Short mmCIF file of C-alpha atoms in Angstrom, two decimals:
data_model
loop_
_atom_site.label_atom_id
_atom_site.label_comp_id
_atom_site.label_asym_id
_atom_site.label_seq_id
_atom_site.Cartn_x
_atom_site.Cartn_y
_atom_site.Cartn_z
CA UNK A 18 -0.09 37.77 10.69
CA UNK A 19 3.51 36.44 10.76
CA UNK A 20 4.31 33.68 7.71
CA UNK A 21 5.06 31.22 10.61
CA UNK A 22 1.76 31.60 12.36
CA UNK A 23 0.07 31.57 8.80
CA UNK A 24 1.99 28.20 8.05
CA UNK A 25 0.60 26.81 11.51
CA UNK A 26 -3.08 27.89 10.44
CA UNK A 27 -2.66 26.36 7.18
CA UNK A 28 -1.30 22.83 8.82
CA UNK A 29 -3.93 23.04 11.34
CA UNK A 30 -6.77 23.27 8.56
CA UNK A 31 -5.54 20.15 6.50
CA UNK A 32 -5.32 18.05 9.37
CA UNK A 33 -9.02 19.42 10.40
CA UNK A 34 -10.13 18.85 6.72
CA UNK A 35 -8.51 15.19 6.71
CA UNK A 36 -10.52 14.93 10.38
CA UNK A 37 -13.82 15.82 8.92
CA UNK A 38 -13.07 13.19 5.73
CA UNK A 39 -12.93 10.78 8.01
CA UNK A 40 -15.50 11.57 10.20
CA UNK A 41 -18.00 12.29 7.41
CA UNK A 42 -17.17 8.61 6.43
CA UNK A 43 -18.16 7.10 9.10
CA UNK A 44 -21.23 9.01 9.69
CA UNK A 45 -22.40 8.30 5.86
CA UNK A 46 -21.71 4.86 6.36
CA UNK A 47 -23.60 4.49 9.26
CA UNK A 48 -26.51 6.56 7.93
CA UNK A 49 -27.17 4.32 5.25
CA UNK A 50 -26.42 0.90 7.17
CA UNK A 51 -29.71 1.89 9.25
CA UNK A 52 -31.80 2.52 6.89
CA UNK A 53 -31.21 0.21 3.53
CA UNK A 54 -31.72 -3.54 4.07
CA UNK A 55 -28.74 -5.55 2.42
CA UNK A 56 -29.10 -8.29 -0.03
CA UNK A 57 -25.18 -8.95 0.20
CA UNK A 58 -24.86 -13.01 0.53
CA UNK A 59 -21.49 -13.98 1.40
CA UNK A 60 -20.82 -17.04 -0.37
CA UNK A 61 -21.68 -15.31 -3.67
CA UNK A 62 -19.96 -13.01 -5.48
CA UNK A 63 -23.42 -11.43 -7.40
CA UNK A 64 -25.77 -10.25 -5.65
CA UNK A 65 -28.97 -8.37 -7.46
CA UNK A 66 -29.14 -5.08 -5.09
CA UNK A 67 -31.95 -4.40 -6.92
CA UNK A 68 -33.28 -4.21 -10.90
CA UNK A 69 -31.24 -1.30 -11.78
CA UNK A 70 -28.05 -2.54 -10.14
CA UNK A 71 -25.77 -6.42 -9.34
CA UNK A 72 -23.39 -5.98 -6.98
CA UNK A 73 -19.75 -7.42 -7.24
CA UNK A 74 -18.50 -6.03 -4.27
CA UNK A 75 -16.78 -9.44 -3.05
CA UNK A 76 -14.66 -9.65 -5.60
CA UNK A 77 -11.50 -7.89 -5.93
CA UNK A 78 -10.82 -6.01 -9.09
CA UNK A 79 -8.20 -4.95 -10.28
CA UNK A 80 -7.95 -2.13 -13.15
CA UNK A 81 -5.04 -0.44 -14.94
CA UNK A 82 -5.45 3.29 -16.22
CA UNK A 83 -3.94 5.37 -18.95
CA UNK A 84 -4.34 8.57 -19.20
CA UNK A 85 -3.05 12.04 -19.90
CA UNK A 86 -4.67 13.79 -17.05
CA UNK A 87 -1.53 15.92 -16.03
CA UNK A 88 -1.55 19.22 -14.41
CA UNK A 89 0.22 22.07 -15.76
CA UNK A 90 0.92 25.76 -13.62
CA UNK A 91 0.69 29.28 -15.32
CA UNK A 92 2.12 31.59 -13.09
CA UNK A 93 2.86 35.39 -14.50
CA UNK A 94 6.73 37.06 -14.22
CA UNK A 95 7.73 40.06 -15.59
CA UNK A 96 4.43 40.51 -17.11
CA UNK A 97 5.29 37.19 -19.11
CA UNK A 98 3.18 34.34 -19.08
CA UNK A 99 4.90 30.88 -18.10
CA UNK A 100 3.48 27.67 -18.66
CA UNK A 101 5.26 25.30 -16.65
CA UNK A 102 4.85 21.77 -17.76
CA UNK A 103 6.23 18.11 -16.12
CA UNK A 104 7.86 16.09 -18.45
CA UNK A 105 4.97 13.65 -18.62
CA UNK A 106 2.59 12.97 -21.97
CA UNK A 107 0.69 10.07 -20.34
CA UNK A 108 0.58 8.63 -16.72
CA UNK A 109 -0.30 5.30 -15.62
CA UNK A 110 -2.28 3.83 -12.71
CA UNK A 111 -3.30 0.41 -10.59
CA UNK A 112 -6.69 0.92 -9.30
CA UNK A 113 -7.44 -2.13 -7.06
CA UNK A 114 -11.10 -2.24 -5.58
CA UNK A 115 -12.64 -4.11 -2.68
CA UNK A 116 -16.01 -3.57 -0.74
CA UNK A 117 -15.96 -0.14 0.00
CA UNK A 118 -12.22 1.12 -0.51
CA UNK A 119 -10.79 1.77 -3.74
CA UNK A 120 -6.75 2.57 -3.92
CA UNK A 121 -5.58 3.86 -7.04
CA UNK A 122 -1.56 3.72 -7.25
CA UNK A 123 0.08 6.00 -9.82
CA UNK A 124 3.16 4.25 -11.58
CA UNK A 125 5.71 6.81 -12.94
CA UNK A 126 6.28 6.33 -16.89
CA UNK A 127 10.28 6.32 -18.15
CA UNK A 128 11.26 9.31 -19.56
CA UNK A 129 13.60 8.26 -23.40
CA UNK A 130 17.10 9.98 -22.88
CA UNK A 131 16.13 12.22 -26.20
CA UNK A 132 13.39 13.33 -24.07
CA UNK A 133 15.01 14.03 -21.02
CA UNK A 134 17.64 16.37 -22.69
CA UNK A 135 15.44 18.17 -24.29
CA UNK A 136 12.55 19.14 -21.61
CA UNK A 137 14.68 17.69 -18.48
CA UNK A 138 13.45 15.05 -15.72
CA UNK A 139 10.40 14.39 -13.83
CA UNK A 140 9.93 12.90 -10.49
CA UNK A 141 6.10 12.07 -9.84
CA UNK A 142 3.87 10.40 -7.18
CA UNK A 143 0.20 10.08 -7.27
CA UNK A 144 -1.66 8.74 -4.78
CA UNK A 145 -5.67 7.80 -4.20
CA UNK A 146 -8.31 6.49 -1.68
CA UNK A 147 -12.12 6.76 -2.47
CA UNK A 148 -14.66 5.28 -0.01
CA UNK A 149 -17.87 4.22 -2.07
CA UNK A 150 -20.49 3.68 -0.04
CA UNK A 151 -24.38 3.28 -1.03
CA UNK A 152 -25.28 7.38 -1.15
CA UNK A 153 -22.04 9.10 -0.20
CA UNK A 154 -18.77 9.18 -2.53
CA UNK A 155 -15.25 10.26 -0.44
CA UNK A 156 -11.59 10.99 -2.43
CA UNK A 157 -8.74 11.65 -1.18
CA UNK A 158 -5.83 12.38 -3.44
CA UNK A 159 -2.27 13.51 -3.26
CA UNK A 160 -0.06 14.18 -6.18
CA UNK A 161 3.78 15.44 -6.25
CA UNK A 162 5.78 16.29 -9.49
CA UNK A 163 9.44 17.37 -9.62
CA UNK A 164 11.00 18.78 -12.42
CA UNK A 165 9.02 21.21 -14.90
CA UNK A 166 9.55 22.45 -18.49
CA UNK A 167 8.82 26.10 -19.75
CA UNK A 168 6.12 24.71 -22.46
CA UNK A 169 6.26 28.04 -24.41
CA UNK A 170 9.89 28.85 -24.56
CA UNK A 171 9.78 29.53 -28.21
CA UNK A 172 7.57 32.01 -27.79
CA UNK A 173 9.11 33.61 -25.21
CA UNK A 174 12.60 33.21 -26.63
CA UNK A 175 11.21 33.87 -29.92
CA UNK A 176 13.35 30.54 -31.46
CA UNK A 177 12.38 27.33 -32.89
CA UNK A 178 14.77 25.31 -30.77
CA UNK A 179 12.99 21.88 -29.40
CA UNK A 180 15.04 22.45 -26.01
CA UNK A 181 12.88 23.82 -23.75
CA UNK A 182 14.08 26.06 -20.55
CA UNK A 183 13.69 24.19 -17.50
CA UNK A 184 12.81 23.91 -13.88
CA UNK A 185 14.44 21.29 -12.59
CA UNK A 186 14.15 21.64 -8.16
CA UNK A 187 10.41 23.46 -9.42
CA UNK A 188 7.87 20.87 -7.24
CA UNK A 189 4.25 21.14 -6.95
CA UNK A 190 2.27 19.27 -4.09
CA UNK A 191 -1.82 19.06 -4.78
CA UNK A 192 -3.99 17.41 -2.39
CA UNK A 193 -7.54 17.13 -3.32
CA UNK A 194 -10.27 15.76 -1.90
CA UNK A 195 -14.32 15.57 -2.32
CA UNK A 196 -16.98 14.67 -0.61
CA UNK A 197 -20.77 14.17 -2.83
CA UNK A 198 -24.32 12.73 -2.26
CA UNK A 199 -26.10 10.61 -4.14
CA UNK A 200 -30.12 10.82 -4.20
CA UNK A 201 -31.14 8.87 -6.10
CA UNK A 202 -30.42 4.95 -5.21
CA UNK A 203 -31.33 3.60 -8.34
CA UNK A 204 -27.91 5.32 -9.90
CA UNK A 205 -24.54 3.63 -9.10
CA UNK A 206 -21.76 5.21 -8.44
CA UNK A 207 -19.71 2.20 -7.68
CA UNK A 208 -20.18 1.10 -11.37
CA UNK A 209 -18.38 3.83 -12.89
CA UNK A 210 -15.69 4.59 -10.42
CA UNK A 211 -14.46 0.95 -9.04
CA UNK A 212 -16.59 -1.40 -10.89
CA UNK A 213 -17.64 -3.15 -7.71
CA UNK A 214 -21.11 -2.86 -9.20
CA UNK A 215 -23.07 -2.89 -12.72
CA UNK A 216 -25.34 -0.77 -13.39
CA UNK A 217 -28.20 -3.03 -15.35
CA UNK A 218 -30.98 -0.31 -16.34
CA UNK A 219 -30.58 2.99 -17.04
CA UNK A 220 -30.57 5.73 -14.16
CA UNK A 221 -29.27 8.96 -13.40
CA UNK A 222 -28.67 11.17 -10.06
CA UNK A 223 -28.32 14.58 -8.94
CA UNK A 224 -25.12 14.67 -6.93
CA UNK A 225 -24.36 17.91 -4.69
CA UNK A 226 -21.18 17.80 -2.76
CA UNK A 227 -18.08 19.90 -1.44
CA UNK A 228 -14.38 20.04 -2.53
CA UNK A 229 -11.16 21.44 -1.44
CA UNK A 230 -7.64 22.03 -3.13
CA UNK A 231 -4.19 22.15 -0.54
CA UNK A 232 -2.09 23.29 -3.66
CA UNK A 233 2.02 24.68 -3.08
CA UNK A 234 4.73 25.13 -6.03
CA UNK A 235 8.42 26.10 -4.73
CA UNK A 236 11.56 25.97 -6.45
CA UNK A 237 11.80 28.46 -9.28
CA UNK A 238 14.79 30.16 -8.18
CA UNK A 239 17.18 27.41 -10.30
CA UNK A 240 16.26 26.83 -14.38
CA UNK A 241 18.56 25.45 -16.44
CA UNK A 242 18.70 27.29 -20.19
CA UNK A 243 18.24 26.36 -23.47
CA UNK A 244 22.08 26.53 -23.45
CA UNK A 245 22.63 23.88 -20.76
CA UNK A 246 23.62 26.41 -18.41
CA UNK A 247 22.77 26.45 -14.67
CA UNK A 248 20.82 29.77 -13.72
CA UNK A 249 20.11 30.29 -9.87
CA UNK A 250 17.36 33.29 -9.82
CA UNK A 251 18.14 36.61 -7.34
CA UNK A 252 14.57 37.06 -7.94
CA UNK A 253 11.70 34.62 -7.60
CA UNK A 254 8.35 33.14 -6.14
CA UNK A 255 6.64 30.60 -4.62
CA UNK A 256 3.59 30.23 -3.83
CA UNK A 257 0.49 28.24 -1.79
CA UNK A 258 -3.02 28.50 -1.28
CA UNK A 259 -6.44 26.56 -0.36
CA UNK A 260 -9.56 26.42 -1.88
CA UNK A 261 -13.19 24.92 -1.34
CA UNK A 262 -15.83 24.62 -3.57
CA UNK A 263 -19.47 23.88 -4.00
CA UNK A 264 -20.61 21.07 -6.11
CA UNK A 265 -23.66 20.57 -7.80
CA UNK A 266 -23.30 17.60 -10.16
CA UNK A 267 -25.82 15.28 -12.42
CA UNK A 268 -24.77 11.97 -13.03
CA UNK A 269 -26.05 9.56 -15.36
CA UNK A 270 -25.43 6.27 -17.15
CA UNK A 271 -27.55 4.86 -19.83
CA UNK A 272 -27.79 0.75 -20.13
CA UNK A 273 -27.33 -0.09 -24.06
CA UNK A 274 -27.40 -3.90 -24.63
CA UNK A 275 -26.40 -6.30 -21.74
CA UNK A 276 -23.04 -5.19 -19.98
CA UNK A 277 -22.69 -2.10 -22.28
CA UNK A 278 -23.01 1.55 -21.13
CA UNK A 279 -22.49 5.16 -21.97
CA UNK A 280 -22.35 7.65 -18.77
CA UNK A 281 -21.90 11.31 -19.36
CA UNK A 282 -21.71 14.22 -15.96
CA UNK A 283 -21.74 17.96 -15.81
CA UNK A 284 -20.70 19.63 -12.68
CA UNK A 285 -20.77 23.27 -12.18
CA UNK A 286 -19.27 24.41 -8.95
CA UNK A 287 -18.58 27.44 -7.12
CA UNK A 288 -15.76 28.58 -4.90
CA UNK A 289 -13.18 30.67 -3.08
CA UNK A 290 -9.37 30.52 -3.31
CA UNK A 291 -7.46 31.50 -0.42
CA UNK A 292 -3.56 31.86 -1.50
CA UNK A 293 -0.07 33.69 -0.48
CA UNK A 294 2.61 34.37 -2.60
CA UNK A 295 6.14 34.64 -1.36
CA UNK A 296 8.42 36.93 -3.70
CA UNK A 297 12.01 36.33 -3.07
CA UNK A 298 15.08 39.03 -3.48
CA UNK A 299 18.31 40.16 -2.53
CA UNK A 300 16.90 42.20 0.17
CA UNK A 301 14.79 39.94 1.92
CA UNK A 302 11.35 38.17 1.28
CA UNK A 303 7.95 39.48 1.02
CA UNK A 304 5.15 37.51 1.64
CA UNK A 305 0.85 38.78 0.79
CA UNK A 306 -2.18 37.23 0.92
CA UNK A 307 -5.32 36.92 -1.46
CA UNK A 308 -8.34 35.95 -1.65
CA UNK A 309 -10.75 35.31 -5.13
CA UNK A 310 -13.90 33.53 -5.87
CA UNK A 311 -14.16 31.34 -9.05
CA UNK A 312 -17.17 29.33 -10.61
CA UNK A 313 -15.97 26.54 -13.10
CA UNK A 314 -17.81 23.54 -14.97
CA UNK A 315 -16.09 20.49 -14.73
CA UNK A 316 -18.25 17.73 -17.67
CA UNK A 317 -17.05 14.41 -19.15
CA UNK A 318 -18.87 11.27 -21.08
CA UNK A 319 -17.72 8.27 -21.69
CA UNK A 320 -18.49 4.21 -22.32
CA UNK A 321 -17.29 1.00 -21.87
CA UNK A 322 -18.12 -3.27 -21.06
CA UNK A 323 -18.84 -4.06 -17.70
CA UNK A 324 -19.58 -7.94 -17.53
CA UNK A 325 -19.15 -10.22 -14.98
CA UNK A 326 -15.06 -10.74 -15.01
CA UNK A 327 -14.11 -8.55 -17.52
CA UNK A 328 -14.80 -4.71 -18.12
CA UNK A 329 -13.38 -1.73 -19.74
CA UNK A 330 -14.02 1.31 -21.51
CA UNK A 331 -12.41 5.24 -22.36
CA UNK A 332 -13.82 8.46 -20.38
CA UNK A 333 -13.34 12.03 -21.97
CA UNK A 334 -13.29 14.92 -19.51
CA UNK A 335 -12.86 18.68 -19.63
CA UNK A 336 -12.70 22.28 -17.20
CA UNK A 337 -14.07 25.38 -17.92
CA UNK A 338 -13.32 28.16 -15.53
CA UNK A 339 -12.90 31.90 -15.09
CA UNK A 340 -10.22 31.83 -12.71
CA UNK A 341 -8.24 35.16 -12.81
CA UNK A 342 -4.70 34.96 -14.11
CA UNK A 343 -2.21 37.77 -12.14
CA UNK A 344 1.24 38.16 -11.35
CA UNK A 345 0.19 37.34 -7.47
CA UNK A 346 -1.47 33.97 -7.90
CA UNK A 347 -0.36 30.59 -9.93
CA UNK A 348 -3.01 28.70 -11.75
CA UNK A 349 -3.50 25.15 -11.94
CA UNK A 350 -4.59 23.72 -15.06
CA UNK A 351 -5.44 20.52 -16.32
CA UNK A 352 -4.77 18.85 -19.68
CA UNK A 353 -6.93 20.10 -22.24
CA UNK A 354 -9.48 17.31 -23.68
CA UNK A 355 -8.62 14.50 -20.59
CA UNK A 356 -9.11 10.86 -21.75
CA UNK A 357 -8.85 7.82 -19.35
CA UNK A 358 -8.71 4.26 -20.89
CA UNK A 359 -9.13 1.16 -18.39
CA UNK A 360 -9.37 -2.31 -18.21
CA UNK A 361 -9.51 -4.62 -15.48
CA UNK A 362 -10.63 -8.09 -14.00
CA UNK A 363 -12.16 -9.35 -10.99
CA UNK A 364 -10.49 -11.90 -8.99
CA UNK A 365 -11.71 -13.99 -6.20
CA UNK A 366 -10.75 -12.01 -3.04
CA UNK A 367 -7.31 -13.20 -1.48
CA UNK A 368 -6.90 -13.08 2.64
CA UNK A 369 -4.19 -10.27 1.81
CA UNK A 370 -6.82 -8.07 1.02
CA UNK A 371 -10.15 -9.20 2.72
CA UNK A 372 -8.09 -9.65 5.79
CA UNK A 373 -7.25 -6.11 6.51
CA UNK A 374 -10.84 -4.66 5.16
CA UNK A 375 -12.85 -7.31 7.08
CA UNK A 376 -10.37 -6.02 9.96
CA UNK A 377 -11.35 -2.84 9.49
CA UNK A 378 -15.32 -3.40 9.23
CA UNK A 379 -15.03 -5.38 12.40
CA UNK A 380 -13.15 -2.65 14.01
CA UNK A 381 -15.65 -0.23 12.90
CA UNK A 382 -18.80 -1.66 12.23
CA UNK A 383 -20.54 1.26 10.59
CA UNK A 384 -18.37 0.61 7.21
CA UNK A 385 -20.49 -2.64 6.78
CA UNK A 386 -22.88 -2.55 4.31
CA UNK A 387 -24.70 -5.47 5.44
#
């Protein structure tokens, strides 16, 4: 198969994929509109779905996010190991939360000059939509960085130097995306990703899903040395691949005194990764194709206030997989020991937002809940 027709496949699938997101939305939505009665009022802002959960869905909240949740790539050259880094240590995020839509809004942290010189620039964008509905639980995210640092130059180089070798036209697009069911309707979902809900007695749910990975990293040919000195590469790769996964998660969040919680998850999954690696010479470019299967456990805990107005609260997270590491594939891998820390408010809903949701529920009726 030529690399053009492969390209057209692979263009073809995400917009399929993105299709099926959408449609899946819908049909979720309209699943559960049929079949659970609402209690929604809408002059009120609480509304007691039931004894395990209050609903704040009316409001609009609004919730900033630190965290160090940055991807790094190991990719193998020369029977070396790389681990390519962005010049990030934390990232920030808006998160802003109404009805059923949740957009989370990455901001891009400065960089100190000291910094800069010593592991170069970063350019990133991060970008999220989640649609929370009563069983089903839909994300969508995109993320771009620009400008990597070799993290273990000193080992490679065999030097203590603090500059680090660098990649700065190396970019890496990631779009993932997830789709999960909830069984158990006692268990909200909404309360621990948007807060549009509070979870008032304790409850747990099993929570099987899919998820997919759109991953590409180009631009190693130009690094930039410990020297200072431009270096552009006769010899290089790049590299891009897909990969879907089963998910078989348990959820669960246990009610302490009023308003404060501890939630902790485990979800073990299992996959295939389908990827192509372009190697780049003097003579010409050779592109192959690969296939693997993986099985990883993705687990977290965490706790937090969620009152009426006011909530926040820290979430730990962490990846265990058995991904293969080879010269033909690159590996993505998140930070090691991931910790979120949020807090946020909710506001009486503005026409700038409800306008465009209730636009949107009117438009397509089957996003209502009530």
């Amino acid at each position: 198969m030529c690399l053009k027709t492969r390209e057209t496949i692979i263009i073809k699938v995400r917009s399929m994929l993105f299709c099926i997101t959408l449609l899946i939305f819908s049909v979720s939505a309209y699943s559960q509109s049929d079949s659970i009665p609402s209690t929604s009022n809408p002059n009120d802002s609480l509304v007691l779905t039931n004894e395990y959960i209050a609903d704040h869905k009316k409001r609009f909240n609004v919730k900033l996010e630190v965290g160090n949740d940055i991807a790094t790539f190991e990719i193998k050259e020369n029977d070396l190991d790389l681990y390519l880094k962005p010049n990030l240590n934390l990232r920030y995020a808006l998160v802003f939360s109404y009805k059923f839509l949740s957009i989370r809004i990455g901001v891009r942290p400065k960089i100190s000059d000291e910094d800069k010189e010593l592991k170069g620039g970063s350019d990133t964008f991060r970008f999220r939509i989640q649609a929370l509905f009563d069983y089903w639980n839909h994300v969508l995210e995109y993320n771009i960085d620009k400008g990597f640092y070799l993290a273990n130059t000193n080992e490679i180089m065999n030097s203590n130097s603090d500059i680090r070798i660098q990649f700065p036209e190396l970019s890496s697009n990631i779009l993932f995306g997830s789709s999960s069911y909830k069984f158990n309707e006692n268990y909200s979902m909404r309360a621990i990703q948007s807060q549009t809900e509070i979870q008032t007695k304790s409850a747990g749910s099993f929570m099987p899903g899919i998820g997919y990975v759109f991953y590409s990293l180009s631009g190693t040919d130009v690094i930039k040395d410990i020297d200072g000195e431009i270096v552009y590469r006769d010899y290089y790769s790049e590299y891009q691949g897909f990969n879907l996964s089963l998910l078989l998660g348990y959820y669960y969040t246990f009610v302490l005194k009023k308003n404060w919680y501890i939630n902790a998850y485990g979800v073990p999954s299992f996959g295939f990764d389908f990827y192509q690696t372009k190697n780049m010479s003097p003579e010409g470019t050779n592109t192959t194709h690969f296939n693997d299967t993986f099985v990883s456990l993705n687990y977290g805990f965490g706790g937090g206030y969620n009152g009426d107005k006011f909530f926040f609260g820290i979430d730990f997270k962490n990846r265990f997989t058995n991904e293969k590491f080879s010269s033909n594939r690159v590996k993505i891998s998140p930070s090691k020991n991931q910790f979120n820390v949020f807090f946020g408010y909710r506001f009486k809903t503005p026409k700038t937002v409800s306008a465009p949701v209730d636009y949107m529920e009117n438009k397509i009726p089957i996003l209502k809940d009530d």
